[in-house]
Amino acid sequence: FSLSTVKFVEAISILQQKFNNRFQDFKYFQLLANPFNIDVEDISVELLMEIIDLQPQSILKDSFEASPLLFFAELPASFSKIKNIAAKYFSMFGSSYICEQAFSHMKKIKNPYRSRLTDDHLHHVLRASTSNFNVEIEKIINNIQQQKSH
């Protein structure tokens, strides 16, 4: 049983291409970790001008060192590409947390005692359980008009 070297080379080339496609956005992590200490030669052309404009600004650098998340949120509109990349990457973690919480709520809702729960009902119960809306029962009761007897 002999294996062809060509097949291995093809398989490794395909695997390398898949890794490059899957992890192509990792190049932005260094940008988000410290945009003031990144080598401009490693940056794509679309971001180059924004990085070159950003790096010499000491006020923005101080802002970044004080609070990186706040820095990216308050970055001026002239750095829109950097700001968009930061928003995309930082929102991933929040959305993962929200997904995990929704799944946890769904597990609690779908129990053996609620076996007849339809998808539509599950959707509504899940929406109610994950929303931040606070119902003001006292206010609702006070606003109800009393029915007068006939």
Tab-separated table of N, CA and C in Angstrom:
chain	number	residue	atom	x	y	z
A	1	PHE	N	0.846	-1.173	0.000
A	1	PHE	CA	0.000	0.000	0.000
A	1	PHE	C	0.890	1.235	0.000
A	2	SER	N	0.955	1.930	-1.103
A	2	SER	CA	1.798	3.128	-1.196
A	2	SER	C	0.921	4.366	-1.343
A	3	LEU	N	1.287	5.395	-0.646
A	3	LEU	CA	0.547	6.649	-0.699
A	3	LEU	C	1.318	7.644	-1.547
A	4	SER	N	0.579	8.336	-2.334
A	4	SER	CA	1.203	9.296	-3.228
A	4	SER	C	1.510	10.595	-2.482
A	5	THR	N	2.690	11.094	-2.678
A	5	THR	CA	3.089	12.368	-2.076
A	5	THR	C	2.243	13.510	-2.613
A	6	VAL	N	1.821	13.389	-3.846
A	6	VAL	CA	1.009	14.435	-4.473
A	6	VAL	C	-0.305	14.615	-3.720
A	7	LYS	N	-0.912	13.512	-3.287
A	7	LYS	CA	-2.170	13.602	-2.539
A	7	LYS	C	-1.971	14.333	-1.215
A	8	PHE	N	-0.847	14.046	-0.547
A	8	PHE	CA	-0.565	14.745	0.707
A	8	PHE	C	-0.355	16.240	0.472
A	9	VAL	N	0.370	16.566	-0.569
A	9	VAL	CA	0.622	17.978	-0.892
A	9	VAL	C	-0.692	18.685	-1.201
A	10	GLU	N	-1.563	18.047	-1.967
A	10	GLU	CA	-2.869	18.637	-2.287
A	10	GLU	C	-3.709	18.821	-1.025
A	11	ALA	N	-3.732	17.801	-0.182
A	11	ALA	CA	-4.526	17.875	1.050
A	11	ALA	C	-4.021	18.985	1.966
A	12	ILE	N	-2.715	19.096	2.097
A	12	ILE	CA	-2.147	20.146	2.950
A	12	ILE	C	-2.385	21.524	2.341
A	13	SER	N	-2.305	21.639	1.031
A	13	SER	CA	-2.577	22.926	0.370
A	13	SER	C	-4.022	23.359	0.582
A	14	ILE	N	-4.944	22.420	0.448
A	14	ILE	CA	-6.370	22.729	0.673
A	14	ILE	C	-6.597	23.135	2.128
A	15	LEU	N	-5.972	22.399	3.040
A	15	LEU	CA	-6.093	22.714	4.462
A	15	LEU	C	-5.529	24.103	4.776
A	16	GLN	N	-4.391	24.419	4.192
A	16	GLN	CA	-3.780	25.734	4.402
A	16	GLN	C	-4.681	26.844	3.866
A	17	GLN	N	-5.277	26.617	2.715
A	17	GLN	CA	-6.190	27.600	2.137
A	17	GLN	C	-7.419	27.797	3.032
A	18	LYS	N	-7.948	26.701	3.573
A	18	LYS	CA	-9.102	26.805	4.474
A	18	LYS	C	-8.738	27.568	5.748
A	19	PHE	N	-7.553	27.302	6.295
A	19	PHE	CA	-7.109	28.042	7.479
A	19	PHE	C	-6.964	29.528	7.165
A	20	ASN	N	-6.380	29.839	6.027
A	20	ASN	CA	-6.218	31.246	5.645
A	20	ASN	C	-7.563	31.939	5.501
A	21	ASN	N	-8.538	31.260	4.916
A	21	ASN	CA	-9.873	31.845	4.766
A	21	ASN	C	-10.567	32.001	6.116
A	22	ARG	N	-10.489	30.970	6.938
A	22	ARG	CA	-11.197	30.977	8.214
A	22	ARG	C	-10.623	31.998	9.185
A	23	PHE	N	-9.308	32.138	9.198
A	23	PHE	CA	-8.652	32.994	10.190
A	23	PHE	C	-8.083	34.279	9.592
A	24	GLN	N	-8.626	34.716	8.473
A	24	GLN	CA	-8.100	35.912	7.826
A	24	GLN	C	-8.303	37.177	8.653
A	25	ASP	N	-9.315	37.196	9.505
A	25	ASP	CA	-9.595	38.389	10.301
A	25	ASP	C	-8.732	38.489	11.554
A	26	PHE	N	-7.931	37.489	11.851
A	26	PHE	CA	-7.081	37.543	13.038
A	26	PHE	C	-6.054	38.664	12.952
A	27	LYS	N	-5.774	39.121	11.761
A	27	LYS	CA	-4.803	40.204	11.604
A	27	LYS	C	-5.272	41.473	12.306
A	28	TYR	N	-6.585	41.587	12.556
A	28	TYR	CA	-7.118	42.782	13.207
A	28	TYR	C	-6.958	42.741	14.725
A	29	PHE	N	-6.666	41.589	15.308
A	29	PHE	CA	-6.534	41.511	16.756
A	29	PHE	C	-5.394	42.385	17.267
A	30	GLN	N	-4.290	42.412	16.556
A	30	GLN	CA	-3.169	43.262	16.961
A	30	GLN	C	-3.570	44.731	16.887
A	31	LEU	N	-4.351	45.071	15.890
A	31	LEU	CA	-4.846	46.443	15.750
A	31	LEU	C	-5.702	46.820	16.954
A	32	LEU	N	-6.560	45.912	17.402
A	32	LEU	CA	-7.438	46.197	18.530
A	32	LEU	C	-6.692	46.145	19.863
A	33	ALA	N	-5.656	45.313	19.944
A	33	ALA	CA	-4.884	45.209	21.180
A	33	ALA	C	-4.129	46.500	21.466
A	34	ASN	N	-3.557	47.103	20.436
A	34	ASN	CA	-2.877	48.387	20.600
A	34	ASN	C	-2.644	49.012	19.225
A	35	PRO	N	-3.539	49.887	18.791
A	35	PRO	CA	-3.398	50.497	17.466
A	35	PRO	C	-2.220	51.463	17.371
A	36	PHE	N	-1.633	51.832	18.515
A	36	PHE	CA	-0.513	52.777	18.514
A	36	PHE	C	0.829	52.071	18.445
A	37	ASN	N	0.822	50.773	18.572
A	37	ASN	CA	2.067	50.020	18.589
A	37	ASN	C	2.065	48.929	17.524
A	38	ILE	N	1.423	49.185	16.435
A	38	ILE	CA	1.342	48.189	15.366
A	38	ILE	C	2.204	48.655	14.197
A	39	ASP	N	2.866	47.721	13.587
A	39	ASP	CA	3.714	48.032	12.439
A	39	ASP	C	2.834	48.305	11.226
A	40	VAL	N	2.993	49.471	10.611
A	40	VAL	CA	2.142	49.847	9.480
A	40	VAL	C	2.361	48.946	8.270
A	41	GLU	N	3.463	48.230	8.245
A	41	GLU	CA	3.718	47.326	7.122
A	41	GLU	C	2.830	46.090	7.184
A	42	ASP	N	2.286	45.791	8.370
A	42	ASP	CA	1.416	44.627	8.538
A	42	ASP	C	-0.049	44.952	8.283
A	43	ILE	N	-0.344	46.210	8.008
A	43	ILE	CA	-1.728	46.673	7.871
A	43	ILE	C	-2.140	46.678	6.406
A	44	SER	N	-3.409	46.354	6.178
A	44	SER	CA	-3.936	46.383	4.814
A	44	SER	C	-4.024	47.829	4.329
A	45	VAL	N	-4.051	47.992	3.042
A	45	VAL	CA	-4.048	49.315	2.414
A	45	VAL	C	-5.260	50.135	2.841
A	46	GLU	N	-6.413	49.469	3.011
A	46	GLU	CA	-7.639	50.194	3.360
A	46	GLU	C	-7.550	50.872	4.728
A	47	LEU	N	-6.738	50.336	5.641
A	47	LEU	CA	-6.595	50.915	6.979
A	47	LEU	C	-5.339	51.761	7.148
A	48	LEU	N	-4.460	51.697	6.198
A	48	LEU	CA	-3.148	52.323	6.322
A	48	LEU	C	-3.229	53.810	6.650
A	49	MET	N	-4.034	54.559	5.926
A	49	MET	CA	-4.114	56.006	6.145
A	49	MET	C	-4.676	56.328	7.531
A	50	GLU	N	-5.667	55.575	7.961
A	50	GLU	CA	-6.238	55.833	9.285
A	50	GLU	C	-5.219	55.546	10.386
A	51	ILE	N	-4.457	54.476	10.252
A	51	ILE	CA	-3.436	54.138	11.252
A	51	ILE	C	-2.341	55.192	11.270
A	52	ILE	N	-1.912	55.626	10.094
A	52	ILE	CA	-0.870	56.654	10.013
A	52	ILE	C	-1.348	57.953	10.653
A	53	ASP	N	-2.628	58.297	10.472
A	53	ASP	CA	-3.188	59.505	11.092
A	53	ASP	C	-3.376	59.335	12.599
A	54	LEU	N	-3.665	58.126	13.040
A	54	LEU	CA	-3.968	57.866	14.446
A	54	LEU	C	-2.718	57.839	15.325
A	55	GLN	N	-1.677	57.174	14.873
A	55	GLN	CA	-0.524	56.883	15.725
A	55	GLN	C	0.170	58.105	16.337
A	56	PRO	N	0.318	59.219	15.652
A	56	PRO	CA	1.022	60.347	16.298
A	56	PRO	C	0.169	61.162	17.284
A	57	GLN	N	-1.102	60.851	17.436
A	57	GLN	CA	-1.994	61.661	18.272
A	57	GLN	C	-1.917	61.208	19.733
A	58	SER	N	-1.192	61.968	20.529
A	58	SER	CA	-0.950	61.592	21.928
A	58	SER	C	-2.215	61.655	22.785
A	59	ILE	N	-3.131	62.552	22.477
A	59	ILE	CA	-4.379	62.638	23.248
A	59	ILE	C	-5.184	61.351	23.081
A	60	LEU	N	-5.262	60.866	21.847
A	60	LEU	CA	-5.984	59.616	21.599
A	60	LEU	C	-5.258	58.428	22.232
A	61	LYS	N	-3.928	58.480	22.226
A	61	LYS	CA	-3.151	57.402	22.848
A	61	LYS	C	-3.423	57.352	24.353
A	62	ASP	N	-3.480	58.510	24.993
A	62	ASP	CA	-3.794	58.560	26.424
A	62	ASP	C	-5.195	58.023	26.688
A	63	SER	N	-6.118	58.361	25.812
A	63	SER	CA	-7.495	57.873	25.931
A	63	SER	C	-7.538	56.351	25.816
A	64	PHE	N	-6.761	55.803	24.892
A	64	PHE	CA	-6.705	54.349	24.711
A	64	PHE	C	-6.137	53.669	25.950
A	65	GLU	N	-5.073	54.235	26.510
A	65	GLU	CA	-4.442	53.633	27.683
A	65	GLU	C	-5.352	53.697	28.904
A	66	ALA	N	-6.196	54.722	28.978
A	66	ALA	CA	-7.119	54.849	30.108
A	66	ALA	C	-8.257	53.834	30.020
A	67	SER	N	-8.845	53.690	28.825
A	67	SER	CA	-9.975	52.772	28.652
A	67	SER	C	-10.107	52.380	27.183
A	68	PRO	N	-9.567	51.224	26.804
A	68	PRO	CA	-9.597	50.820	25.391
A	68	PRO	C	-11.002	50.738	24.789
A	69	LEU	N	-11.966	50.181	25.513
A	69	LEU	CA	-13.321	50.066	24.958
A	69	LEU	C	-13.937	51.435	24.729
A	70	LEU	N	-13.770	52.312	25.690
A	70	LEU	CA	-14.296	53.669	25.561
A	70	LEU	C	-13.583	54.414	24.439
A	71	PHE	N	-12.287	54.159	24.289
A	71	PHE	CA	-11.513	54.775	23.215
A	71	PHE	C	-12.123	54.448	21.856
A	72	PHE	N	-12.391	53.169	21.607
A	72	PHE	CA	-12.947	52.780	20.309
A	72	PHE	C	-14.362	53.304	20.123
A	73	ALA	N	-15.124	53.383	21.198
A	73	ALA	CA	-16.499	53.889	21.105
A	73	ALA	C	-16.523	55.380	20.781
A	74	GLU	N	-15.558	56.123	21.312
A	74	GLU	CA	-15.530	57.575	21.125
A	74	GLU	C	-14.565	58.025	20.040
A	75	LEU	N	-14.046	57.110	19.271
A	75	LEU	CA	-13.115	57.443	18.196
A	75	LEU	C	-13.802	58.355	17.186
A	76	PRO	N	-13.148	59.435	16.762
A	76	PRO	CA	-13.778	60.361	15.809
A	76	PRO	C	-14.166	59.683	14.495
A	77	ALA	N	-15.100	60.290	13.793
A	77	ALA	CA	-15.622	59.735	12.536
A	77	ALA	C	-14.542	59.601	11.469
A	78	SER	N	-13.466	60.353	11.588
A	78	SER	CA	-12.389	60.259	10.598
A	78	SER	C	-11.678	58.905	10.650
A	79	PHE	N	-11.925	58.136	11.704
A	79	PHE	CA	-11.351	56.792	11.842
A	79	PHE	C	-12.454	55.741	11.747
A	80	SER	N	-13.332	55.906	10.802
A	80	SER	CA	-14.525	55.050	10.699
A	80	SER	C	-14.195	53.580	10.446
A	81	LYS	N	-13.157	53.299	9.677
A	81	LYS	CA	-12.819	51.897	9.387
A	81	LYS	C	-12.326	51.184	10.649
A	82	ILE	N	-11.486	51.856	11.410
A	82	ILE	CA	-10.995	51.270	12.661
A	82	ILE	C	-12.160	51.083	13.630
A	83	LYS	N	-13.014	52.086	13.704
A	83	LYS	CA	-14.165	52.036	14.610
A	83	LYS	C	-15.108	50.889	14.235
A	84	ASN	N	-15.337	50.681	12.940
A	84	ASN	CA	-16.212	49.595	12.483
A	84	ASN	C	-15.626	48.225	12.815
A	85	ILE	N	-14.328	48.074	12.624
A	85	ILE	CA	-13.672	46.798	12.953
A	85	ILE	C	-13.794	46.525	14.449
A	86	ALA	N	-13.554	47.546	15.264
A	86	ALA	CA	-13.654	47.383	16.720
A	86	ALA	C	-15.074	47.007	17.125
A	87	ALA	N	-16.055	47.674	16.555
A	87	ALA	CA	-17.453	47.374	16.892
A	87	ALA	C	-17.796	45.937	16.521
A	88	LYS	N	-17.323	45.497	15.374
A	88	LYS	CA	-17.598	44.131	14.909
A	88	LYS	C	-17.000	43.098	15.868
A	89	TYR	N	-15.753	43.295	16.250
A	89	TYR	CA	-15.083	42.304	17.086
A	89	TYR	C	-15.535	42.346	18.535
A	90	PHE	N	-15.745	43.528	19.073
A	90	PHE	CA	-16.154	43.614	20.472
A	90	PHE	C	-17.600	43.176	20.657
A	91	SER	N	-18.417	43.299	19.642
A	91	SER	CA	-19.814	42.867	19.768
A	91	SER	C	-19.947	41.347	19.718
A	92	MET	N	-18.951	40.655	19.198
A	92	MET	CA	-19.006	39.189	19.153
A	92	MET	C	-19.154	38.597	20.546
A	93	PHE	N	-18.437	39.154	21.501
A	93	PHE	CA	-18.443	38.575	22.839
A	93	PHE	C	-19.773	38.815	23.532
A	94	GLY	N	-20.341	39.990	23.361
A	94	GLY	CA	-21.640	40.283	23.952
A	94	GLY	C	-22.735	39.430	23.357
A	95	SER	N	-22.703	39.242	22.041
A	95	SER	CA	-23.751	38.451	21.404
A	95	SER	C	-23.637	36.975	21.780
A	96	SER	N	-22.436	36.483	22.016
A	96	SER	CA	-22.269	35.096	22.466
A	96	SER	C	-22.874	34.917	23.847
A	97	TYR	N	-22.668	35.894	24.709
A	97	TYR	CA	-23.222	35.838	26.061
A	97	TYR	C	-24.744	35.848	26.005
A	98	ILE	N	-25.309	36.705	25.166
A	98	ILE	CA	-26.764	36.788	25.023
A	98	ILE	C	-27.316	35.461	24.509
A	99	CYS	N	-26.629	34.861	23.552
A	99	CYS	CA	-27.048	33.559	23.014
A	99	CYS	C	-27.053	32.501	24.113
A	100	GLU	N	-25.999	32.473	24.905
A	100	GLU	CA	-25.919	31.486	25.981
A	100	GLU	C	-27.039	31.690	26.996
A	101	GLN	N	-27.335	32.943	27.320
A	101	GLN	CA	-28.416	33.216	28.266
A	101	GLN	C	-29.764	32.787	27.697
A	102	ALA	N	-30.009	33.081	26.428
A	102	ALA	CA	-31.279	32.698	25.801
A	102	ALA	C	-31.427	31.180	25.789
A	103	PHE	N	-30.348	30.472	25.484
A	103	PHE	CA	-30.394	29.013	25.472
A	103	PHE	C	-30.682	28.473	26.874
A	104	SER	N	-30.076	29.079	27.880
A	104	SER	CA	-30.319	28.664	29.259
A	104	SER	C	-31.783	28.877	29.641
A	105	HIS	N	-32.352	30.018	29.254
A	105	HIS	CA	-33.772	30.283	29.510
A	105	HIS	C	-34.649	29.254	28.792
A	106	MET	N	-34.287	28.940	27.560
A	106	MET	CA	-35.078	27.986	26.782
A	106	MET	C	-35.071	26.608	27.449
A	107	LYS	N	-33.925	26.203	27.990
A	107	LYS	CA	-33.860	24.915	28.689
A	107	LYS	C	-34.787	24.899	29.898
A	108	LYS	N	-34.874	26.024	30.599
A	108	LYS	CA	-35.763	26.104	31.767
A	108	LYS	C	-37.228	26.095	31.338
A	109	ILE	N	-37.521	26.761	30.233
A	109	ILE	CA	-38.905	26.866	29.753
A	109	ILE	C	-39.398	25.524	29.222
A	110	LYS	N	-38.562	24.862	28.427
A	110	LYS	CA	-38.965	23.581	27.822
A	110	LYS	C	-38.667	22.446	28.799
A	111	ASN	N	-39.591	22.201	29.683
A	111	ASN	CA	-39.431	21.106	30.637
A	111	ASN	C	-40.566	20.105	30.426
A	112	PRO	N	-40.539	18.954	31.101
A	112	PRO	CA	-41.573	17.925	30.881
A	112	PRO	C	-42.997	18.399	31.149
A	113	TYR	N	-43.149	19.403	32.010
A	113	TYR	CA	-44.492	19.893	32.335
A	113	TYR	C	-45.051	20.815	31.247
A	114	ARG	N	-44.206	21.209	30.342
A	114	ARG	CA	-44.639	22.079	29.243
A	114	ARG	C	-44.434	21.371	27.904
A	115	SER	N	-44.803	20.146	27.829
A	115	SER	CA	-44.560	19.354	26.625
A	115	SER	C	-45.419	19.788	25.443
A	116	ARG	N	-46.497	20.500	25.700
A	116	ARG	CA	-47.379	20.931	24.611
A	116	ARG	C	-47.068	22.347	24.132
A	117	LEU	N	-45.977	22.876	24.553
A	117	LEU	CA	-45.586	24.231	24.181
A	117	LEU	C	-45.237	24.278	22.697
A	118	THR	N	-45.941	25.109	21.941
A	118	THR	CA	-45.660	25.227	20.507
A	118	THR	C	-44.464	26.148	20.301
A	119	ASP	N	-43.916	26.132	19.102
A	119	ASP	CA	-42.790	27.009	18.788
A	119	ASP	C	-43.175	28.475	18.931
A	120	ASP	N	-44.405	28.796	18.541
A	120	ASP	CA	-44.875	30.176	18.638
A	120	ASP	C	-44.946	30.622	20.097
A	121	HIS	N	-45.509	29.752	20.949
A	121	HIS	CA	-45.580	30.081	22.374
A	121	HIS	C	-44.181	30.168	22.985
A	122	LEU	N	-43.313	29.251	22.598
A	122	LEU	CA	-41.939	29.272	23.095
A	122	LEU	C	-41.263	30.588	22.724
A	123	HIS	N	-41.495	31.024	21.508
A	123	HIS	CA	-40.918	32.294	21.046
A	123	HIS	C	-41.358	33.443	21.952
A	124	HIS	N	-42.656	33.505	22.262
A	124	HIS	CA	-43.182	34.594	23.088
A	124	HIS	C	-42.678	34.508	24.531
A	125	VAL	N	-42.650	33.311	25.093
A	125	VAL	CA	-42.178	33.148	26.466
A	125	VAL	C	-40.685	33.468	26.551
A	126	LEU	N	-39.935	33.036	25.562
A	126	LEU	CA	-38.502	33.311	25.528
A	126	LEU	C	-38.237	34.803	25.398
A	127	ARG	N	-39.016	35.461	24.570
A	127	ARG	CA	-38.861	36.910	24.408
A	127	ARG	C	-39.153	37.630	25.721
A	128	ALA	N	-40.207	37.215	26.410
A	128	ALA	CA	-40.561	37.840	27.689
A	128	ALA	C	-39.491	37.575	28.751
A	129	SER	N	-38.932	36.375	28.753
A	129	SER	CA	-37.956	36.035	29.793
A	129	SER	C	-36.590	36.673	29.563
A	130	THR	N	-36.277	37.063	28.344
A	130	THR	CA	-34.962	37.647	28.068
A	130	THR	C	-34.995	39.159	27.901
A	131	SER	N	-36.169	39.754	27.956
A	131	SER	CA	-36.238	41.213	27.790
A	131	SER	C	-35.958	41.911	29.113
A	132	ASN	N	-35.603	43.160	29.033
A	132	ASN	CA	-35.332	43.964	30.224
A	132	ASN	C	-36.525	44.827	30.602
A	133	PHE	N	-37.662	44.549	30.019
A	133	PHE	CA	-38.861	45.351	30.249
A	133	PHE	C	-39.431	45.042	31.628
A	134	ASN	N	-39.663	46.076	32.422
A	134	ASN	CA	-40.241	45.907	33.761
A	134	ASN	C	-41.704	46.321	33.724
A	135	VAL	N	-42.562	45.404	34.094
A	135	VAL	CA	-44.000	45.681	34.110
A	135	VAL	C	-44.341	46.370	35.426
A	136	GLU	N	-45.038	47.483	35.321
A	136	GLU	CA	-45.445	48.232	36.513
A	136	GLU	C	-46.890	47.861	36.838
A	137	ILE	N	-47.052	46.770	37.563
A	137	ILE	CA	-48.371	46.221	37.880
A	137	ILE	C	-49.233	47.232	38.632
A	138	GLU	N	-48.668	47.890	39.622
A	138	GLU	CA	-49.434	48.864	40.418
A	138	GLU	C	-50.008	49.964	39.529
A	139	LYS	N	-49.221	50.447	38.607
A	139	LYS	CA	-49.670	51.511	37.703
A	139	LYS	C	-50.797	51.015	36.799
A	140	ILE	N	-50.684	49.790	36.324
A	140	ILE	CA	-51.722	49.210	35.462
A	140	ILE	C	-53.020	49.053	36.248
A	141	ILE	N	-52.919	48.553	37.471
A	141	ILE	CA	-54.114	48.355	38.303
A	141	ILE	C	-54.792	49.684	38.600
A	142	ASN	N	-54.004	50.695	38.900
A	142	ASN	CA	-54.569	52.013	39.213
A	142	ASN	C	-55.239	52.661	38.005
A	143	ASN	N	-54.810	52.313	36.808
A	143	ASN	CA	-55.377	52.906	35.594
A	143	ASN	C	-56.595	52.161	35.062
A	144	ILE	N	-56.899	51.003	35.620
A	144	ILE	CA	-58.060	50.233	35.151
A	144	ILE	C	-59.331	50.921	35.626
A	145	GLN	N	-60.247	51.070	34.712
A	145	GLN	CA	-61.539	51.669	35.071
A	145	GLN	C	-62.423	50.577	35.667
A	146	GLN	N	-63.008	50.882	36.798
A	146	GLN	CA	-63.880	49.919	37.459
A	146	GLN	C	-65.205	49.828	36.713
A	147	GLN	N	-65.705	48.606	36.557
A	147	GLN	CA	-67.025	48.434	35.932
A	147	GLN	C	-68.104	48.726	36.962
A	148	LYS	N	-69.062	49.485	36.544
A	148	LYS	CA	-70.177	49.790	37.439
A	148	LYS	C	-71.250	48.731	37.243
A	149	SER	N	-71.885	48.350	38.325
A	149	SER	CA	-72.941	47.349	38.208
A	149	SER	C	-74.181	47.976	37.589
A	150	HIS	N	-74.965	47.185	36.900
A	150	HIS	CA	-76.135	47.701	36.166
A	150	HIS	C	-77.306	47.876	37.034
